[in-house]
mmCIF file of C-alpha atoms in Angstrom:
data_model
loop_
_atom_site.group_PDB
_atom_site.id
_atom_site.type_symbol
_atom_site.label_atom_id
_atom_site.label_comp_id
_atom_site.label_asym_id
_atom_site.label_seq_id
_atom_site.Cartn_x
_atom_site.Cartn_y
_atom_site.Cartn_z
ATOM 1 C CA MET A 1 96.746 134.378 60.585
ATOM 2 C CA SER A 2 97.372 137.475 62.715
ATOM 3 C CA PRO A 3 94.364 139.294 64.185
ATOM 4 C CA ASP A 4 93.092 142.256 62.192
ATOM 5 C CA LEU A 5 93.505 145.443 64.225
ATOM 6 C CA SER A 6 92.044 147.733 61.568
ATOM 7 C CA THR A 7 88.633 149.280 61.994
ATOM 8 C CA THR A 8 86.218 151.536 60.153
ATOM 9 C CA PHE A 9 84.813 154.339 62.270
ATOM 10 C CA THR A 10 82.425 156.952 60.827
ATOM 11 C CA ASP A 11 83.362 155.655 57.363
ATOM 12 C CA ILE A 12 87.054 156.378 57.988
ATOM 13 C CA ARG A 13 89.427 153.415 57.858
ATOM 14 C CA PHE A 14 91.972 153.236 60.678
ATOM 15 C CA GLU A 15 94.902 150.805 60.694
ATOM 16 C CA ASN A 16 94.183 150.406 64.387
ATOM 17 C CA PRO A 17 91.658 152.041 66.760
ATOM 18 C CA PHE A 18 94.242 153.970 68.798
ATOM 19 C CA LEU A 19 94.529 157.743 68.260
ATOM 20 C CA LEU A 20 96.547 160.547 69.754
ATOM 21 C CA SER A 21 94.078 163.113 71.085
ATOM 22 C CA SER A 22 94.040 166.849 70.442
ATOM 23 C CA ALA A 23 96.641 168.077 72.926
ATOM 24 C CA PRO A 24 100.340 169.012 73.194
ATOM 25 C CA PRO A 25 101.475 165.739 71.514
ATOM 26 C CA THR A 26 99.784 166.870 68.292
ATOM 27 C CA GLU A 27 100.742 170.539 68.330
ATOM 28 C CA SER A 28 103.270 170.410 65.475
ATOM 29 C CA GLU A 29 103.948 168.851 62.097
ATOM 30 C CA SER A 30 107.047 167.067 63.391
ATOM 31 C CA ASN A 31 105.186 165.521 66.318
ATOM 32 C CA ILE A 32 102.354 164.276 64.113
ATOM 33 C CA LEU A 33 104.791 162.741 61.616
ATOM 34 C CA ARG A 34 106.639 161.009 64.477
ATOM 35 C CA ALA A 35 103.313 159.757 65.831
ATOM 36 C CA PHE A 36 102.417 158.124 62.531
ATOM 37 C CA GLU A 37 105.915 156.642 62.283
ATOM 38 C CA ALA A 38 105.424 155.174 65.761
ATOM 39 C CA GLY A 39 102.260 153.392 64.623
ATOM 40 C CA TRP A 40 99.267 155.386 65.856
ATOM 41 C CA GLY A 41 96.181 154.619 63.792
ATOM 42 C CA GLY A 42 95.100 158.243 63.783
ATOM 43 C CA VAL A 43 95.924 161.685 65.092
ATOM 44 C CA VAL A 44 93.651 164.517 66.158
ATOM 45 C CA THR A 45 95.510 167.793 65.739
ATOM 46 C CA LYS A 46 95.850 170.417 68.411
ATOM 47 C CA THR A 47 92.728 172.573 68.119
ATOM 48 C CA ILE A 48 92.951 175.236 65.405
ATOM 49 C CA GLY A 49 91.059 178.523 65.688
ATOM 50 C CA LEU A 50 90.815 181.933 64.021
ATOM 51 C CA HIS A 51 91.093 184.101 67.138
ATOM 52 C CA PRO A 52 94.390 185.208 68.744
ATOM 53 C CA VAL A 53 95.711 182.800 71.390
ATOM 54 C CA VAL A 54 98.363 183.595 73.999
ATOM 55 C CA ASN A 55 99.143 181.057 76.716
ATOM 56 C CA VAL A 56 100.030 181.809 80.339
ATOM 57 C CA ALA A 57 103.569 182.699 81.349
ATOM 58 C CA GLY A 58 105.361 179.697 82.782
ATOM 59 C CA PRO A 59 104.449 175.979 82.692
ATOM 60 C CA LYS A 60 101.203 174.999 80.979
ATOM 61 C CA THR A 61 101.118 171.326 82.034
ATOM 62 C CA LYS A 62 102.310 169.402 85.091
ATOM 63 C CA PHE A 63 101.900 165.888 86.435
ATOM 64 C CA LEU A 64 100.496 165.020 89.845
ATOM 65 C CA ARG A 65 102.155 162.035 91.563
ATOM 66 C CA ALA A 66 101.525 160.063 94.740
ATOM 67 C CA HIS A 67 104.663 159.676 96.846
ATOM 68 C CA ALA A 68 105.093 156.893 99.413
ATOM 69 C CA GLY A 69 104.752 158.320 102.877
ATOM 70 C CA GLY A 70 104.411 161.794 101.424
ATOM 71 C CA PRO A 71 101.937 164.137 99.790
ATOM 72 C CA LEU A 72 100.124 164.041 96.500
ATOM 73 C CA SER A 73 102.106 166.666 94.619
ATOM 74 C CA MET A 74 103.267 168.113 91.299
ATOM 75 C CA ASN A 75 106.540 169.356 92.715
ATOM 76 C CA LYS A 76 108.038 166.549 94.823
ATOM 77 C CA GLY A 77 109.969 164.716 92.142
ATOM 78 C CA ARG A 78 109.240 162.136 89.470
ATOM 79 C CA ASP A 79 109.698 158.990 91.542
ATOM 80 C CA GLY A 80 106.073 158.822 92.647
ATOM 81 C CA VAL A 81 103.176 156.978 91.044
ATOM 82 C CA LEU A 82 101.388 159.013 88.371
ATOM 83 C CA HIS A 83 97.990 160.184 89.564
ATOM 84 C CA SER A 84 96.977 162.682 86.877
ATOM 85 C CA SER A 85 97.987 165.504 84.588
ATOM 86 C CA TRP A 86 96.886 169.094 85.091
ATOM 87 C CA ASN A 87 96.943 171.789 82.436
ATOM 88 C CA TRP A 88 95.616 175.223 81.670
ATOM 89 C CA GLU A 89 96.867 175.285 78.107
ATOM 90 C CA LEU A 90 94.699 176.926 75.462
ATOM 91 C CA ILE A 91 94.223 175.773 71.887
ATOM 92 C CA SER A 92 96.984 176.098 69.291
ATOM 93 C CA ASP A 93 98.675 179.482 69.311
ATOM 94 C CA LYS A 94 99.551 178.939 65.643
ATOM 95 C CA PRO A 95 97.175 180.589 63.124
ATOM 96 C CA LEU A 96 95.248 178.737 60.449
ATOM 97 C CA ASP A 97 97.669 179.971 57.769
ATOM 98 C CA TRP A 98 100.484 178.217 59.655
ATOM 99 C CA TRP A 99 98.554 174.953 59.838
ATOM 100 C CA VAL A 100 97.155 174.762 56.289
ATOM 101 C CA PRO A 101 100.350 173.838 54.375
ATOM 102 C CA ARG A 102 101.434 171.506 57.162
ATOM 103 C CA LEU A 103 98.188 169.561 57.060
ATOM 104 C CA GLY A 104 98.707 169.032 53.347
ATOM 105 C CA ARG A 105 102.286 167.825 53.848
ATOM 106 C CA ILE A 106 101.259 165.416 56.607
ATOM 107 C CA LYS A 107 98.610 163.793 54.392
ATOM 108 C CA LYS A 108 101.065 163.460 51.504
ATOM 109 C CA ALA A 109 103.576 161.784 53.806
ATOM 110 C CA PHE A 110 101.005 159.392 55.312
ATOM 111 C CA PRO A 111 98.065 159.137 52.888
ATOM 112 C CA ASN A 112 96.781 155.939 54.523
ATOM 113 C CA ARG A 113 96.730 157.241 58.087
ATOM 114 C CA ALA A 114 93.723 159.069 59.496
ATOM 115 C CA LEU A 115 94.242 162.777 60.101
ATOM 116 C CA ILE A 116 91.436 164.340 62.126
ATOM 117 C CA VAL A 117 91.592 168.111 62.529
ATOM 118 C CA SER A 118 90.245 169.723 65.688
ATOM 119 C CA ILE A 119 88.679 173.153 65.189
ATOM 120 C CA MET A 120 87.067 175.755 67.417
ATOM 121 C CA ALA A 121 85.298 179.088 66.993
ATOM 122 C CA GLY A 122 82.662 181.082 68.829
ATOM 123 C CA SER A 123 78.902 180.873 68.674
ATOM 124 C CA GLY A 124 77.670 184.303 69.704
ATOM 125 C CA SER A 125 76.882 185.625 66.212
ATOM 126 C CA ASP A 126 76.441 184.612 62.596
ATOM 127 C CA LYS A 127 80.002 185.796 61.964
ATOM 128 C CA GLU A 128 81.351 183.485 64.654
ATOM 129 C CA LEU A 129 79.334 180.561 63.308
ATOM 130 C CA ALA A 130 80.710 181.296 59.828
ATOM 131 C CA ASN A 131 84.196 180.938 61.300
ATOM 132 C CA TRP A 132 83.455 177.282 61.998
ATOM 133 C CA GLN A 133 82.696 176.845 58.305
ATOM 134 C CA ALA A 134 85.836 178.701 57.227
ATOM 135 C CA LEU A 135 87.949 176.412 59.408
ATOM 136 C CA ALA A 136 86.170 173.299 58.156
ATOM 137 C CA ARG A 137 86.629 174.218 54.494
ATOM 138 C CA ALA A 138 90.315 175.097 54.873
ATOM 139 C CA CYS A 139 91.157 171.851 56.684
ATOM 140 C CA GLN A 140 89.242 169.441 54.481
ATOM 141 C CA GLU A 141 90.762 171.030 51.382
ATOM 142 C CA GLN A 142 94.165 169.935 52.702
ATOM 143 C CA GLY A 143 93.028 166.339 52.967
ATOM 144 C CA ALA A 144 91.712 166.073 56.510
ATOM 145 C CA ASP A 145 89.883 162.769 56.892
ATOM 146 C CA GLY A 146 87.547 164.163 59.538
ATOM 147 C CA LEU A 147 86.810 167.150 61.739
ATOM 148 C CA GLU A 148 86.555 167.205 65.530
ATOM 149 C CA LEU A 149 84.599 170.125 66.972
ATOM 150 C CA ASN A 150 86.079 171.359 70.237
ATOM 151 C CA LEU A 151 82.967 171.991 72.321
ATOM 152 C CA SER A 152 84.809 171.222 75.522
ATOM 153 C CA CYS A 153 87.923 173.298 76.237
ATOM 154 C CA PRO A 154 87.575 174.104 79.979
ATOM 155 C CA HIS A 155 89.772 177.202 79.934
ATOM 156 C CA MET A 156 87.852 179.668 77.784
ATOM 157 C CA ASP A 157 86.750 182.944 79.387
ATOM 158 C CA ARG A 158 84.378 183.653 76.521
ATOM 159 C CA GLU A 159 80.808 182.528 77.144
ATOM 160 C CA ASP A 160 80.332 181.453 73.537
ATOM 161 C CA MET A 161 83.355 179.145 73.255
ATOM 162 C CA GLY A 162 84.722 175.806 74.385
ATOM 163 C CA SER A 163 82.962 174.016 77.220
ATOM 164 C CA ASN A 164 80.418 176.833 77.426
ATOM 165 C CA ILE A 165 79.089 175.540 74.110
ATOM 166 C CA GLY A 166 79.277 171.958 75.326
ATOM 167 C CA LYS A 167 77.011 172.749 78.270
ATOM 168 C CA ASP A 168 74.301 174.192 76.024
ATOM 169 C CA GLN A 169 72.219 171.706 74.047
ATOM 170 C CA LYS A 170 70.993 174.282 71.531
ATOM 171 C CA LEU A 171 74.516 175.471 70.793
ATOM 172 C CA CYS A 172 75.827 171.901 70.510
ATOM 173 C CA SER A 173 73.203 171.179 67.894
ATOM 174 C CA ARG A 174 73.550 174.498 66.086
ATOM 175 C CA VAL A 175 77.342 174.440 65.780
ATOM 176 C CA THR A 176 77.298 170.837 64.563
ATOM 177 C CA GLN A 177 74.623 171.678 62.009
ATOM 178 C CA VAL A 178 76.568 174.710 60.735
ATOM 179 C CA VAL A 179 79.706 172.637 60.163
ATOM 180 C CA LYS A 180 77.780 169.788 58.552
ATOM 181 C CA GLU A 181 76.407 172.240 55.998
ATOM 182 C CA VAL A 182 79.873 172.556 54.434
ATOM 183 C CA ALA A 183 81.660 169.384 55.547
ATOM 184 C CA ARG A 184 82.540 166.707 53.013
ATOM 185 C CA VAL A 185 84.132 164.561 55.720
ATOM 186 C CA PRO A 186 82.770 163.070 58.967
ATOM 187 C CA VAL A 187 82.201 165.488 61.843
ATOM 188 C CA TRP A 188 82.871 164.501 65.454
ATOM 189 C CA ALA A 189 82.046 166.617 68.507
ATOM 190 C CA LYS A 190 84.215 166.507 71.638
ATOM 191 C CA LEU A 191 82.119 167.105 74.740
ATOM 192 C CA THR A 192 82.910 168.361 78.234
ATOM 193 C CA PRO A 193 82.238 166.137 81.260
ATOM 194 C CA SER A 194 81.309 169.289 83.207
ATOM 195 C CA THR A 195 77.588 169.092 82.574
ATOM 196 C CA THR A 196 74.509 167.864 84.404
ATOM 197 C CA ASP A 197 73.556 165.141 81.921
ATOM 198 C CA ILE A 198 76.001 164.514 79.083
ATOM 199 C CA VAL A 199 73.397 162.352 77.329
ATOM 200 C CA MET A 200 71.431 165.500 76.547
ATOM 201 C CA GLU A 201 74.397 167.202 74.851
ATOM 202 C CA ALA A 202 75.277 164.025 72.957
ATOM 203 C CA GLY A 203 71.711 163.834 71.707
ATOM 204 C CA ALA A 204 71.904 167.458 70.608
ATOM 205 C CA VAL A 205 75.072 166.741 68.605
ATOM 206 C CA PHE A 206 73.409 163.826 66.836
ATOM 207 C CA ALA A 207 70.290 165.921 66.202
ATOM 208 C CA GLY A 208 72.559 168.450 64.493
ATOM 209 C CA GLY A 209 73.888 165.736 62.188
ATOM 210 C CA GLY A 210 77.097 164.844 64.016
ATOM 211 C CA ASP A 211 78.724 161.566 63.014
ATOM 212 C CA ALA A 212 80.322 160.796 66.390
ATOM 213 C CA VAL A 213 80.730 162.046 69.941
ATOM 214 C CA VAL A 214 84.118 162.156 71.646
ATOM 215 C CA SER A 215 84.306 162.106 75.448
ATOM 216 C CA SER A 216 85.679 163.159 77.776
ATOM 217 C CA ASN A 217 87.767 166.256 77.748
ATOM 218 C CA THR A 218 89.590 167.065 80.978
ATOM 219 C CA TYR A 219 87.713 167.712 84.223
ATOM 220 C CA PRO A 220 87.714 171.270 85.647
ATOM 221 C CA SER A 221 89.978 171.374 88.704
ATOM 222 C CA LEU A 222 92.572 173.320 90.675
ATOM 223 C CA PRO A 223 96.177 172.436 91.493
ATOM 224 C CA LEU A 224 96.851 171.632 95.144
ATOM 225 C CA ILE A 225 98.204 174.161 97.638
ATOM 226 C CA ASP A 226 101.683 173.449 99.000
ATOM 227 C CA ALA A 227 101.448 173.074 102.778
ATOM 228 C CA ASP A 228 104.864 174.678 103.334
ATOM 229 C CA THR A 229 104.613 177.725 101.062
ATOM 230 C CA LEU A 230 100.794 178.075 101.071
ATOM 231 C CA GLU A 231 101.045 178.719 97.329
ATOM 232 C CA PHE A 232 99.243 176.810 94.579
ATOM 233 C CA GLU A 233 101.684 174.280 93.157
ATOM 234 C CA MET A 234 101.110 175.769 89.721
ATOM 235 C CA ASN A 235 100.544 179.502 89.481
ATOM 236 C CA VAL A 236 101.595 182.713 87.780
ATOM 237 C CA ASP A 237 102.351 185.585 90.137
ATOM 238 C CA GLY A 238 100.570 183.628 92.839
ATOM 239 C CA LEU A 239 97.348 183.404 90.835
ATOM 240 C CA VAL A 240 95.611 180.373 89.359
ATOM 241 C CA SER A 241 92.418 179.657 87.448
ATOM 242 C CA PRO A 242 90.623 176.325 86.965
ATOM 243 C CA GLY A 243 92.417 173.984 84.601
ATOM 244 C CA GLY A 244 91.839 170.492 83.261
ATOM 245 C CA LEU A 245 92.525 167.207 85.071
ATOM 246 C CA GLY A 246 93.424 164.210 82.923
ATOM 247 C CA GLY A 247 95.342 160.954 83.178
ATOM 248 C CA PRO A 248 94.747 157.836 85.324
ATOM 249 C CA ALA A 249 92.611 159.644 87.916
ATOM 250 C CA ILE A 250 89.781 160.309 85.463
ATOM 251 C CA LEU A 251 89.502 156.831 83.932
ATOM 252 C CA PRO A 252 86.548 155.648 86.091
ATOM 253 C CA GLN A 253 84.751 158.985 85.752
ATOM 254 C CA SER A 254 85.180 159.082 81.985
ATOM 255 C CA LEU A 255 83.930 155.509 81.682
ATOM 256 C CA ALA A 256 80.798 156.446 83.615
ATOM 257 C CA LYS A 257 80.105 159.338 81.241
ATOM 258 C CA MET A 258 80.699 157.097 78.240
ATOM 259 C CA ALA A 259 78.392 154.366 79.539
ATOM 260 C CA GLN A 260 75.577 156.893 79.927
ATOM 261 C CA MET A 261 75.877 157.875 76.270
ATOM 262 C CA THR A 262 76.461 154.489 74.674
ATOM 263 C CA ARG A 263 73.461 153.044 76.508
ATOM 264 C CA ALA A 264 71.281 155.945 75.391
ATOM 265 C CA PHE A 265 72.512 155.766 71.774
ATOM 266 C CA PRO A 266 73.715 152.194 71.167
ATOM 267 C CA GLU A 267 73.707 152.588 67.394
ATOM 268 C CA LYS A 268 75.780 155.779 67.347
ATOM 269 C CA ALA A 269 79.562 156.204 67.115
ATOM 270 C CA PHE A 270 81.714 157.163 70.110
ATOM 271 C CA SER A 271 85.431 157.748 70.640
ATOM 272 C CA GLY A 272 86.610 157.352 74.237
ATOM 273 C CA ILE A 273 89.187 159.465 76.075
ATOM 274 C CA GLY A 274 90.430 159.510 79.637
ATOM 275 C CA GLY A 275 93.171 157.695 81.543
ATOM 276 C CA ILE A 276 94.302 155.227 78.868
ATOM 277 C CA SER A 277 97.902 154.033 79.030
ATOM 278 C CA GLU A 278 97.575 150.317 78.247
ATOM 279 C CA PHE A 279 95.225 147.990 76.392
ATOM 280 C CA SER A 280 93.287 146.911 79.477
ATOM 281 C CA HIS A 281 92.216 150.540 79.917
ATOM 282 C CA ALA A 282 91.207 150.900 76.270
ATOM 283 C CA LEU A 283 89.302 147.616 76.475
ATOM 284 C CA ASN A 284 86.907 149.203 78.971
ATOM 285 C CA TYR A 285 85.877 151.779 76.386
ATOM 286 C CA PHE A 286 85.543 149.174 73.636
ATOM 287 C CA LEU A 287 83.369 146.926 75.795
ATOM 288 C CA LEU A 288 81.126 149.907 76.541
ATOM 289 C CA GLY A 289 80.643 150.535 72.825
ATOM 290 C CA CYS A 290 83.433 152.846 71.604
ATOM 291 C CA GLY A 291 84.795 152.388 68.104
ATOM 292 C CA THR A 292 88.086 154.195 68.740
ATOM 293 C CA VAL A 293 89.973 155.557 71.747
ATOM 294 C CA GLN A 294 92.284 158.534 72.181
ATOM 295 C CA VAL A 295 95.384 158.955 74.364
ATOM 296 C CA CYS A 296 97.104 162.034 75.774
ATOM 297 C CA THR A 297 98.770 161.956 79.219
ATOM 298 C CA ALA A 298 100.558 158.625 78.763
ATOM 299 C CA ALA A 299 101.923 159.754 75.398
ATOM 300 C CA MET A 300 103.161 163.077 76.794
ATOM 301 C CA LEU A 301 105.333 161.164 79.266
ATOM 302 C CA ASP A 302 106.709 158.869 76.560
ATOM 303 C CA HIS A 303 108.873 160.933 74.190
ATOM 304 C CA ALA A 304 105.960 163.348 73.658
ATOM 305 C CA VAL A 305 104.122 161.128 71.147
ATOM 306 C CA GLY A 306 104.043 157.756 72.925
ATOM 307 C CA PRO A 307 106.060 155.280 70.808
ATOM 308 C CA ALA A 308 106.184 152.769 73.673
ATOM 309 C CA VAL A 309 102.530 153.398 74.518
ATOM 310 C CA ILE A 310 101.244 152.594 71.033
ATOM 311 C CA LYS A 311 103.517 149.556 70.849
ATOM 312 C CA GLY A 312 101.989 148.268 74.070
ATOM 313 C CA LEU A 313 98.447 148.981 72.901
ATOM 314 C CA LEU A 314 98.983 147.086 69.647
ATOM 315 C CA GLN A 315 100.618 144.154 71.405
ATOM 316 C CA GLY A 316 97.869 144.102 74.007
ATOM 317 C CA MET A 317 95.054 144.043 71.466
ATOM 318 C CA THR A 318 96.808 141.367 69.393
ATOM 319 C CA ALA A 319 97.263 139.158 72.464
ATOM 320 C CA PHE A 320 93.650 139.733 73.517
ATOM 321 C CA LEU A 321 92.288 138.669 70.124
ATOM 322 C CA GLU A 322 94.563 135.634 70.000
ATOM 323 C CA LYS A 323 93.438 134.631 73.507
ATOM 324 C CA ASN A 324 89.793 134.895 72.428
ATOM 325 C CA ALA A 325 90.155 133.332 68.986
ATOM 326 C CA HIS A 326 88.157 130.329 70.203
ATOM 327 C CA ARG A 327 85.151 132.665 70.501
ATOM 328 C CA GLY A 328 85.462 133.503 66.839
ATOM 329 C CA TRP A 329 86.697 137.016 67.574
ATOM 330 C CA LYS A 330 88.794 138.387 64.736
ATOM 331 C CA GLY A 331 88.581 142.153 65.331
ATOM 332 C CA LEU A 332 87.105 144.969 67.377
ATOM 333 C CA GLY A 333 83.641 144.571 65.910
ATOM 334 C CA ASP A 334 83.322 141.148 67.541
ATOM 335 C CA PHE A 335 83.479 142.426 71.116
ATOM 336 C CA ARG A 336 82.590 146.116 70.917
ATOM 337 C CA GLY A 337 79.745 146.980 73.272
ATOM 338 C CA LEU A 338 79.731 143.540 74.901
ATOM 339 C CA ARG A 339 79.391 144.931 78.438
ATOM 340 C CA ARG A 340 77.340 148.034 77.713
ATOM 341 C CA ASP A 341 74.113 146.471 78.960
ATOM 342 C CA ARG A 342 75.659 145.479 82.294
ATOM 343 C CA VAL A 343 75.493 149.128 83.417
ATOM 344 C CA VAL A 344 72.077 149.614 85.035
ATOM 345 C CA SER A 345 70.309 151.889 87.490
ATOM 346 C CA HIS A 346 71.103 151.364 91.170
ATOM 347 C CA SER A 347 67.663 149.950 91.926
ATOM 348 C CA GLN A 348 68.299 147.095 89.474
ATOM 349 C CA ILE A 349 71.210 145.721 91.505
ATOM 350 C CA ARG A 350 70.119 142.611 93.411
ATOM 351 C CA ARG A 351 69.285 142.932 97.099
ATOM 352 C CA PRO A 352 69.024 140.140 99.700
ATOM 353 C CA GLU A 353 65.965 138.036 99.011
ATOM 354 C CA ASP A 354 64.169 139.148 102.175
ATOM 355 C CA SER A 355 64.737 142.845 101.520
ATOM 356 C CA GLY A 356 61.762 145.160 101.399
ATOM 357 C CA TYR A 357 63.573 147.606 99.121
ATOM 358 C CA HIS A 358 61.494 148.879 96.197
ATOM 359 C CA GLY A 359 63.809 151.341 94.525
ATOM 360 C CA GLY A 360 63.243 153.873 97.297
ATOM 361 C CA TYR A 361 59.470 153.931 96.800
ATOM 362 C CA GLU A 362 56.589 152.569 98.829
ATOM 363 C CA ALA A 363 55.828 148.915 98.200
ATOM 364 C CA TYR A 364 52.467 149.802 96.718
ATOM 365 C CA GLU A 365 50.332 152.813 95.885
ATOM 366 C CA GLY A 366 46.653 153.397 95.428
ATOM 367 C CA TYR A 367 43.615 152.059 97.247
ATOM 368 C CA ALA A 368 44.295 148.350 97.203
ATOM 369 C CA LYS A 369 47.281 146.395 98.437
ATOM 370 C CA PRO A 370 48.718 144.013 95.820
ATOM 371 C CA ALA A 371 47.518 140.445 96.124
ATOM 372 C CA GLU A 372 49.608 138.255 98.397
ATOM 373 C CA LYS A 373 51.905 135.791 96.687
ATOM 374 C CA ARG A 374 51.022 132.118 97.336
#
């Protein structure tokens, strides 16, 4: 009998735990249909909003590669080893009215695939908070299986949007609560890694009634400066603003953020993002406690929606379960979270037996020295 790759996450059934994340691969109806045809278990749409969106002139995304004997660069050819992706793309520039009929058609075409709709609005007034509800209602009426709240876009100038919400515990909780008031489907919140303690924001999302936390969005960063031209490798009229770093470079950082949250909330649901291109990468997130994972950069470089990537992920998970069949493992639930408890504070890592290290503190405090060991 073949291993069962299906999973149930926040009461949504997925044919497999591999999703395309909210990004350029999911910006159109045609791309999403091709993604489902390729075998992705779920898709999170490009973020939909109610405010006008206009992207920068020129390229919105580039890929940073390491070249043998040369520089780390976006502009030195495609023969190098992929290091990361860099983008300063905003949310969908298509209005809600454009998306609504397309969401309905996608669900009719693939009724058994999970369609998660990413939404974003402001938080600076009751009107802005009501916009979250308007978006939620419109999308779930078209058959969306779940909603993902974009609390993490790193490119928003507005103080009440994107990652500026994700850095504020009160706003994380409030926005989640507002959407949950009208949602008939599960609500996920996608958080920014650009925060002091992501556990606090995750806790705020769950306090607001959120069903899952998604992490991480891209890391705020700048493109490199070309040593010959002294210009940023990606710019418009010579100017640049911070954008988001994704891809292989952020895998270890994203895992660290995820481990913090899954250890703090072991019974809660998490979807992992960051640097996944093969099953061994996804396995890290599963072993730390994630119930699904999401992919972007690798898919962008594979015919936009990653047909070869999802094929490799499915083959990798099947082989992994077959290899571990002797353990009684039949699906994701049998090994999810298996290594979560191996992540500990630095002072818990073993020192040489004769070390006098006490976690950076004095060996004893108070008036009396501890009794000598015999």
